[in-house]
PDB file of C-alpha atoms in Angstrom:
ATOM      1  CA  MET A   1     -16.660  -3.433   2.221  1.00 64.00           C
ATOM      2  CA  SER A   2     -18.730  -4.337   5.277  1.00 73.00           C
ATOM      3  CA  ASP A   3     -18.517  -2.491   8.598  1.00 77.00           C
ATOM      4  CA  GLU A   4     -16.907  -5.584  10.113  1.00 82.00           C
ATOM      5  CA  ALA A   5     -14.211  -5.624   7.404  1.00 78.00           C
ATOM      6  CA  TRP A   6     -13.551  -1.911   8.067  1.00 79.00           C
ATOM      7  CA  ARG A   7     -13.139  -2.588  11.786  1.00 88.00           C
ATOM      8  CA  ARG A   8     -10.822  -5.543  11.138  1.00 92.00           C
ATOM      9  CA  GLY A   9      -8.822  -3.399   8.701  1.00 90.00           C
ATOM     10  CA  VAL A  10      -8.414  -0.648  11.301  1.00 91.00           C
ATOM     11  CA  GLU A  11      -7.259  -3.135  13.956  1.00 94.00           C
ATOM     12  CA  TRP A  12      -4.856  -4.891  11.584  1.00 94.00           C
ATOM     13  CA  LEU A  13      -3.284  -1.656  10.379  1.00 94.00           C
ATOM     14  CA  ALA A  14      -3.119  -0.011  13.833  1.00 94.00           C
ATOM     15  CA  ALA A  15      -1.281  -3.076  15.191  1.00 94.00           C
ATOM     16  CA  ALA A  16       1.826  -1.799  13.365  1.00 93.00           C
ATOM     17  CA  ALA A  17       1.837   1.366  15.511  1.00 94.00           C
ATOM     18  CA  PRO A  18       3.861   1.607  18.734  1.00 93.00           C
ATOM     19  CA  ASP A  19       0.567   2.527  20.482  1.00 94.00           C
ATOM     20  CA  PRO A  20      -2.455   1.237  18.506  1.00 94.00           C
ATOM     21  CA  ARG A  21      -4.959   3.241  20.588  1.00 93.00           C
ATOM     22  CA  ALA A  22      -3.070   6.494  19.995  1.00 91.00           C
ATOM     23  CA  CYS A  23      -2.855   5.616  16.308  1.00 91.00           C
ATOM     24  CA  LYS A  24      -6.638   5.266  16.063  1.00 91.00           C
ATOM     25  CA  ARG A  25      -7.075   8.579  17.907  1.00 89.00           C
ATOM     26  CA  ASP A  26      -4.655  10.256  15.452  1.00 87.00           C
ATOM     27  CA  TRP A  27      -6.723   8.938  12.557  1.00 89.00           C
ATOM     28  CA  ASP A  28      -9.900  10.396  14.034  1.00 86.00           C
ATOM     29  CA  ARG A  29      -8.349  13.771  14.870  1.00 81.00           C
ATOM     30  CA  GLY A  30      -5.949  16.155  13.212  1.00 70.00           C
ATOM     31  CA  ASP A  31      -4.893  15.417   9.645  1.00 75.00           C
ATOM     32  CA  GLY A  32      -5.914  11.755   9.798  1.00 85.00           C
ATOM     33  CA  VAL A  33      -2.486  10.244   9.127  1.00 91.00           C
ATOM     34  CA  ALA A  34      -0.364   8.062  11.407  1.00 91.00           C
ATOM     35  CA  LEU A  35       3.247   6.924  11.080  1.00 92.00           C
ATOM     36  CA  LEU A  36       3.427   3.139  11.165  1.00 95.00           C
ATOM     37  CA  GLU A  37       6.494   0.953  11.383  1.00 94.00           C
ATOM     38  CA  ALA A  38       7.203  -1.249   8.382  1.00 95.00           C
ATOM     39  CA  GLY A  39       8.959  -4.584   8.660  1.00 95.00           C
ATOM     40  CA  ARG A  40       6.933  -6.165  11.441  1.00 92.00           C
ATOM     41  CA  TYR A  41       3.589  -7.045   9.857  1.00 94.00           C
ATOM     42  CA  TRP A  42       4.276  -5.793   6.341  1.00 96.00           C
ATOM     43  CA  ASP A  43       6.777  -4.070   4.077  1.00 97.00           C
ATOM     44  CA  LEU A  44       5.838  -1.425   1.528  1.00 97.00           C
ATOM     45  CA  LEU A  45       7.059  -1.153  -2.038  1.00 97.00           C
ATOM     46  CA  SER A  46       6.509   2.351  -3.412  1.00 97.00           C
ATOM     47  CA  VAL A  47       6.645   2.850  -7.179  1.00 97.00           C
ATOM     48  CA  PRO A  48       6.006   5.746  -9.589  1.00 96.00           C
ATOM     49  CA  GLU A  49       2.273   6.294 -10.044  1.00 95.00           C
ATOM     50  CA  ARG A  50       1.963   5.376 -13.745  1.00 94.00           C
ATOM     51  CA  LEU A  51       3.855   2.135 -13.206  1.00 93.00           C
ATOM     52  CA  GLY A  52       1.901   1.303 -10.057  1.00 95.00           C
ATOM     53  CA  LEU A  53      -1.540   1.970 -11.517  1.00 94.00           C
ATOM     54  CA  LEU A  54      -0.805  -0.099 -14.606  1.00 93.00           C
ATOM     55  CA  ALA A  55       0.604  -2.959 -12.485  1.00 93.00           C
ATOM     56  CA  LEU A  56      -2.470  -2.790 -10.232  1.00 94.00           C
ATOM     57  CA  ASP A  57      -4.724  -2.994 -13.277  1.00 91.00           C
ATOM     58  CA  LEU A  58      -2.830  -6.083 -14.464  1.00 90.00           C
ATOM     59  CA  LEU A  59      -3.056  -7.661 -11.016  1.00 90.00           C
ATOM     60  CA  TRP A  60      -6.754  -6.895 -10.803  1.00 86.00           C
ATOM     61  CA  GLN A  61      -7.364  -8.693 -14.101  1.00 82.00           C
ATOM     62  CA  THR A  62      -5.435 -11.833 -13.170  1.00 70.00           C
ATOM     63  CA  SER A  63      -6.183 -12.212  -9.453  1.00 60.00           C
ATOM     64  CA  SER A  64      -9.165 -14.211  -8.320  1.00 57.00           C
ATOM     65  CA  PRO A  65      -9.136 -12.566  -4.885  1.00 66.00           C
ATOM     66  CA  LEU A  66      -8.582  -8.824  -4.787  1.00 67.00           C
ATOM     67  CA  PRO A  67      -4.940  -7.770  -4.632  1.00 78.00           C
ATOM     68  CA  GLY A  68      -3.544  -6.714  -1.245  1.00 90.00           C
ATOM     69  CA  PRO A  69      -3.682  -3.285   0.391  1.00 96.00           C
ATOM     70  CA  THR A  70      -2.635  -0.535  -2.006  1.00 96.00           C
ATOM     71  CA  LEU A  71      -2.046   3.109  -1.141  1.00 97.00           C
ATOM     72  CA  VAL A  72      -1.655   6.115  -3.428  1.00 97.00           C
ATOM     73  CA  ASP A  73       0.183   9.334  -2.560  1.00 96.00           C
ATOM     74  CA  THR A  74      -1.265  11.905  -4.946  1.00 95.00           C
ATOM     75  CA  ALA A  75       1.243  14.608  -3.944  1.00 95.00           C
ATOM     76  CA  ALA A  76       4.306  12.433  -4.570  1.00 96.00           C
ATOM     77  CA  GLU A  77       2.622  10.582  -7.467  1.00 96.00           C
ATOM     78  CA  ARG A  78       3.461   7.150  -6.045  1.00 97.00           C
ATOM     79  CA  VAL A  79       1.617   3.900  -5.413  1.00 98.00           C
ATOM     80  CA  GLY A  80       2.464   1.694  -2.417  1.00 97.00           C
ATOM     81  CA  PHE A  81       1.979  -2.071  -2.379  1.00 97.00           C
ATOM     82  CA  PHE A  82       1.918  -3.901   0.968  1.00 97.00           C
ATOM     83  CA  LEU A  83       4.093  -7.039   0.977  1.00 96.00           C
ATOM     84  CA  PRO A  84       5.025  -9.664   3.577  1.00 96.00           C
ATOM     85  CA  PRO A  85       7.967  -8.511   5.700  1.00 95.00           C
ATOM     86  CA  ASP A  86      11.269  -9.748   4.319  1.00 92.00           C
ATOM     87  CA  PRO A  87      14.492  -8.351   5.810  1.00 85.00           C
ATOM     88  CA  GLY A  88      16.560  -9.815   2.970  1.00 84.00           C
ATOM     89  CA  SER A  89      14.387  -8.371   0.216  1.00 83.00           C
ATOM     90  CA  GLU A  90      16.108  -6.293  -2.472  1.00 85.00           C
ATOM     91  CA  TRP A  91      13.945  -4.494  -4.998  1.00 88.00           C
ATOM     92  CA  VAL A  92      15.970  -3.014  -7.831  1.00 82.00           C
ATOM     93  CA  GLY A  93      14.608  -0.691 -10.477  1.00 82.00           C
ATOM     94  CA  ALA A  94      14.256   2.949 -11.409  1.00 81.00           C
ATOM     95  CA  GLY A  95      12.030   4.720  -8.921  1.00 89.00           C
ATOM     96  CA  LEU A  96      11.403   1.693  -6.677  1.00 93.00           C
ATOM     97  CA  ARG A  97      11.547   2.344  -2.931  1.00 95.00           C
ATOM     98  CA  HIS A  98      11.314  -0.480  -0.426  1.00 95.00           C
ATOM     99  CA  ALA A  99      10.319   0.283   3.182  1.00 95.00           C
ATOM    100  CA  GLY A 100      11.158  -2.573   5.538  1.00 94.00           C
ATOM    101  CA  LYS A 101      12.349  -2.968   9.111  1.00 93.00           C
ATOM    102  CA  GLY A 102      13.367   0.374  10.571  1.00 92.00           C
ATOM    103  CA  ALA A 103      11.330   2.429   8.079  1.00 95.00           C
ATOM    104  CA  TRP A 104       8.213   4.418   8.899  1.00 96.00           C
ATOM    105  CA  VAL A 105       5.282   4.900   6.543  1.00 96.00           C
ATOM    106  CA  ALA A 106       2.583   7.607   6.694  1.00 94.00           C
ATOM    107  CA  VAL A 107      -0.788   5.875   6.457  1.00 95.00           C
ATOM    108  CA  PRO A 108      -4.398   7.097   6.588  1.00 94.00           C
ATOM    109  CA  PRO A 109      -7.134   5.006   8.207  1.00 92.00           C
ATOM    110  CA  PRO A 110      -8.732   2.361   5.986  1.00 89.00           C
ATOM    111  CA  TYR A 111     -12.066   4.200   6.002  1.00 85.00           C
ATOM    112  CA  ARG A 112     -11.046   7.607   4.567  1.00 85.00           C
ATOM    113  CA  PRO A 113      -8.223   9.545   2.890  1.00 82.00           C
ATOM    114  CA  GLY A 114      -5.781  11.617   4.903  1.00 82.00           C
ATOM    115  CA  ARG A 115      -3.924  14.582   3.383  1.00 81.00           C
ATOM    116  CA  PHE A 116      -2.631  13.326   0.021  1.00 91.00           C
ATOM    117  CA  LEU A 117      -2.844   9.648   0.958  1.00 95.00           C
ATOM    118  CA  GLU A 118      -5.720   7.472  -0.158  1.00 94.00           C
ATOM    119  CA  TRP A 119      -6.417   3.756  -0.257  1.00 95.00           C
ATOM    120  CA  LEU A 120      -6.942   2.264  -3.686  1.00 94.00           C
ATOM    121  CA  ILE A 121      -7.523  -1.059  -1.921  1.00 93.00           C
ATOM    122  CA  PRO A 122      -7.883  -0.699   1.853  1.00 93.00           C
ATOM    123  CA  PRO A 123      -6.782  -3.471   4.197  1.00 94.00           C
ATOM    124  CA  ASP A 124      -9.683  -5.711   5.182  1.00 90.00           C
ATOM    125  CA  GLY A 125      -8.051  -7.172   8.284  1.00 90.00           C
ATOM    126  CA  SER A 126      -7.454 -10.572   6.714  1.00 90.00           C
ATOM    127  CA  GLY A 127      -3.703  -9.957   6.558  1.00 89.00           C
ATOM    128  CA  ALA A 128      -3.691 -10.519   2.786  1.00 92.00           C
ATOM    129  CA  LEU A 129      -0.563  -9.019   1.225  1.00 95.00           C
ATOM    130  CA  TYR A 130       0.938  -9.011  -2.258  1.00 94.00           C
ATOM    131  CA  PRO A 131       3.025 -12.096  -3.006  1.00 92.00           C
ATOM    132  CA  PRO A 132       6.387 -10.583  -4.061  1.00 93.00           C
ATOM    133  CA  VAL A 133       6.794 -12.871  -7.089  1.00 91.00           C
ATOM    134  CA  ILE A 134       3.354 -11.959  -8.458  1.00 91.00           C
ATOM    135  CA  LEU A 135       3.896  -8.237  -7.816  1.00 93.00           C
ATOM    136  CA  GLU A 136       7.314  -8.343  -9.472  1.00 93.00           C
ATOM    137  CA  ALA A 137       5.843 -10.019 -12.576  1.00 91.00           C
ATOM    138  CA  ALA A 138       3.089  -7.389 -12.797  1.00 92.00           C
ATOM    139  CA  LEU A 139       5.618  -4.569 -12.418  1.00 94.00           C
ATOM    140  CA  ARG A 140       7.812  -6.062 -15.150  1.00 91.00           C
ATOM    141  CA  ARG A 141       4.831  -6.349 -17.519  1.00 91.00           C
ATOM    142  CA  ALA A 142       3.708  -2.804 -16.684  1.00 91.00           C
ATOM    143  CA  ASN A 143       7.223  -1.458 -17.199  1.00 88.00           C
ATOM    144  CA  GLY A 144       7.411  -3.165 -20.602  1.00 84.00           C
ATOM    145  CA  THR A 145       4.080  -1.649 -21.607  1.00 82.00           C
ATOM    146  CA  LEU A 146       5.182   1.817 -20.500  1.00 76.00           C
ATOM    147  CA  ALA A 147       8.438   1.457 -22.443  1.00 75.00           C
ATOM    148  CA  VAL A 148       6.463   0.723 -25.612  1.00 74.00           C
ATOM    149  CA  LEU A 149       3.983   3.549 -24.995  1.00 65.00           C
ATOM    150  CA  ALA A 150       6.546   6.206 -23.982  1.00 61.00           C
ATOM    151  CA  PRO A 151       7.544   7.175 -27.540  1.00 56.00           C
ATOM    152  CA  LEU A 152       3.859   7.479 -28.459  1.00 50.00           C
ATOM    153  CA  VAL A 153       2.962   9.912 -25.657  1.00 50.00           C
ATOM    154  CA  ASP A 154       6.096  12.051 -25.554  1.00 49.00           C
TER     155      ASP A 154
END
């Protein structure tokens, strides 16, 4: 990613903070994580790590442009997909957590990890997000694959 894309990614992500300047300072100091409000510029769908990584792999294979911003929490073993904000959205499934309006999400800067949070695909400032229908299809396919593989690895 170019330096310009990094800068655009920082500006785009920091815009979700109550004080974007303070957010950028928090990223550069301390533990490098800021709390950002979901539901304004993006929502976040957090899924169990195995499901999320497999879905991301499927999306990577079928998408002509790169998929949208994707975050991994190695401590919680979860993957977060950034979606367009949708107050009426209802994601149903074992282990799925949807963060929309009124929710806060811990996020590192696009240019480095912070604590246990790391970007698998950092935001590039373009505003590209996962289309919910495409993400849902990838999650369904990944879940089906995991269901078939579960008896083999247990």
